[in-house]
C-alpha positions as a printed Julia matrix, in Angstrom:
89×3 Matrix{Float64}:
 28.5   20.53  -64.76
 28.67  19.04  -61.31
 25.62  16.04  -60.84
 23.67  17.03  -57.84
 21.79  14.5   -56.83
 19.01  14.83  -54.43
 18.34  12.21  -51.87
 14.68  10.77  -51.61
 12.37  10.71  -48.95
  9.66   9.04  -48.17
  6.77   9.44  -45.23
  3.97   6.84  -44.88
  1.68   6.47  -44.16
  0.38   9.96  -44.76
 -1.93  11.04  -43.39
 -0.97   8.93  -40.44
 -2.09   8.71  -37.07
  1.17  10.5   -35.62
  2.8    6.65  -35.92
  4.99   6.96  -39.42
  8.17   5.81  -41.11
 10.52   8.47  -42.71
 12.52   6.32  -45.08
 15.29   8.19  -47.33
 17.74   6.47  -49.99
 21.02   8.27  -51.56
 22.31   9.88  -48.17
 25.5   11.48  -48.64
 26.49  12.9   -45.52
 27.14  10.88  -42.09
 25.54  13.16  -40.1
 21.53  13.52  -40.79
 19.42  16.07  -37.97
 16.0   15.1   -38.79
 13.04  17.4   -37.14
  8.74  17.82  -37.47
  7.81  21.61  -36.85
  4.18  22.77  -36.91
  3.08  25.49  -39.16
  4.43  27.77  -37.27
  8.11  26.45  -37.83
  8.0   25.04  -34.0
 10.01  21.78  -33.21
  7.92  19.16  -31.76
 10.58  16.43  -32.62
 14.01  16.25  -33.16
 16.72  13.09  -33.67
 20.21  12.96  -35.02
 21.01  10.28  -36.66
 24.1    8.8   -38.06
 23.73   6.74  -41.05
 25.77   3.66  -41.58
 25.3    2.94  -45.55
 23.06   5.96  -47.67
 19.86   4.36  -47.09
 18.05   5.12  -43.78
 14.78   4.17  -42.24
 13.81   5.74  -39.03
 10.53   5.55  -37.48
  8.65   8.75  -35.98
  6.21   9.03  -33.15
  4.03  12.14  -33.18
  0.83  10.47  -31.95
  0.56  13.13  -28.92
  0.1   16.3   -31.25
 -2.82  18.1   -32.21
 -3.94  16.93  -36.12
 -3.06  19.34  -38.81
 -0.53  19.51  -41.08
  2.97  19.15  -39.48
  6.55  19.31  -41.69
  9.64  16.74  -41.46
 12.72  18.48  -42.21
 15.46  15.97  -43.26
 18.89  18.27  -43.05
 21.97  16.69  -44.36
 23.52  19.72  -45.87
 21.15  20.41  -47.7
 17.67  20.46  -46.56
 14.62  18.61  -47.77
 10.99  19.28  -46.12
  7.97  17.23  -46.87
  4.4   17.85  -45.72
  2.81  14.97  -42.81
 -0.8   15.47  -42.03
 -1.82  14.06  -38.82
 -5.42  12.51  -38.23
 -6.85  11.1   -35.33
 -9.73   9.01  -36.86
């Protein structure tokens, strides 16, 4: 059996004020299309990025949308989505 492993991700902090850091480790692919969607699956950021080792840290600026729960889909192949909630306290 084949080993596939998943890379990690990691959002803080969370919630967050729309300011956060998406950091992932064990990339495999050189070609990463990150993107936050609101419930409703809408894009309200998108960013390709191009990974030079399989570590990335890229930071996200959301701070102009409405709080609520909001999703950052990391695609790489396969795709990854984690929960962000955004607060404006």
């Amino acid at each position: 059996l084949e080993n596939h492993s998943e890379f990690e991700v990691h959002l803080y902090p969370n919630p967050s004020n729309g300011i956060f850091m998406l950091s992932m480790e064990g990339l495999k692919n050189n070609q990463i299309e990150l993107s936050v969607t609101d419930l409703t699956g809408k894009p309200i950021f998108t960013q390709l990025c191009a990974p030079s080792s399989n570590n990335l840290l890229v930071p996200i600026d959301i701070s102009s949308a409405e709080e609520g729960v909001y999703f950052v889909r990391i695609n790489d192949g396969k795709i990854v989505s984690k929960p962000i909630i955004i607060s404006h306290d």
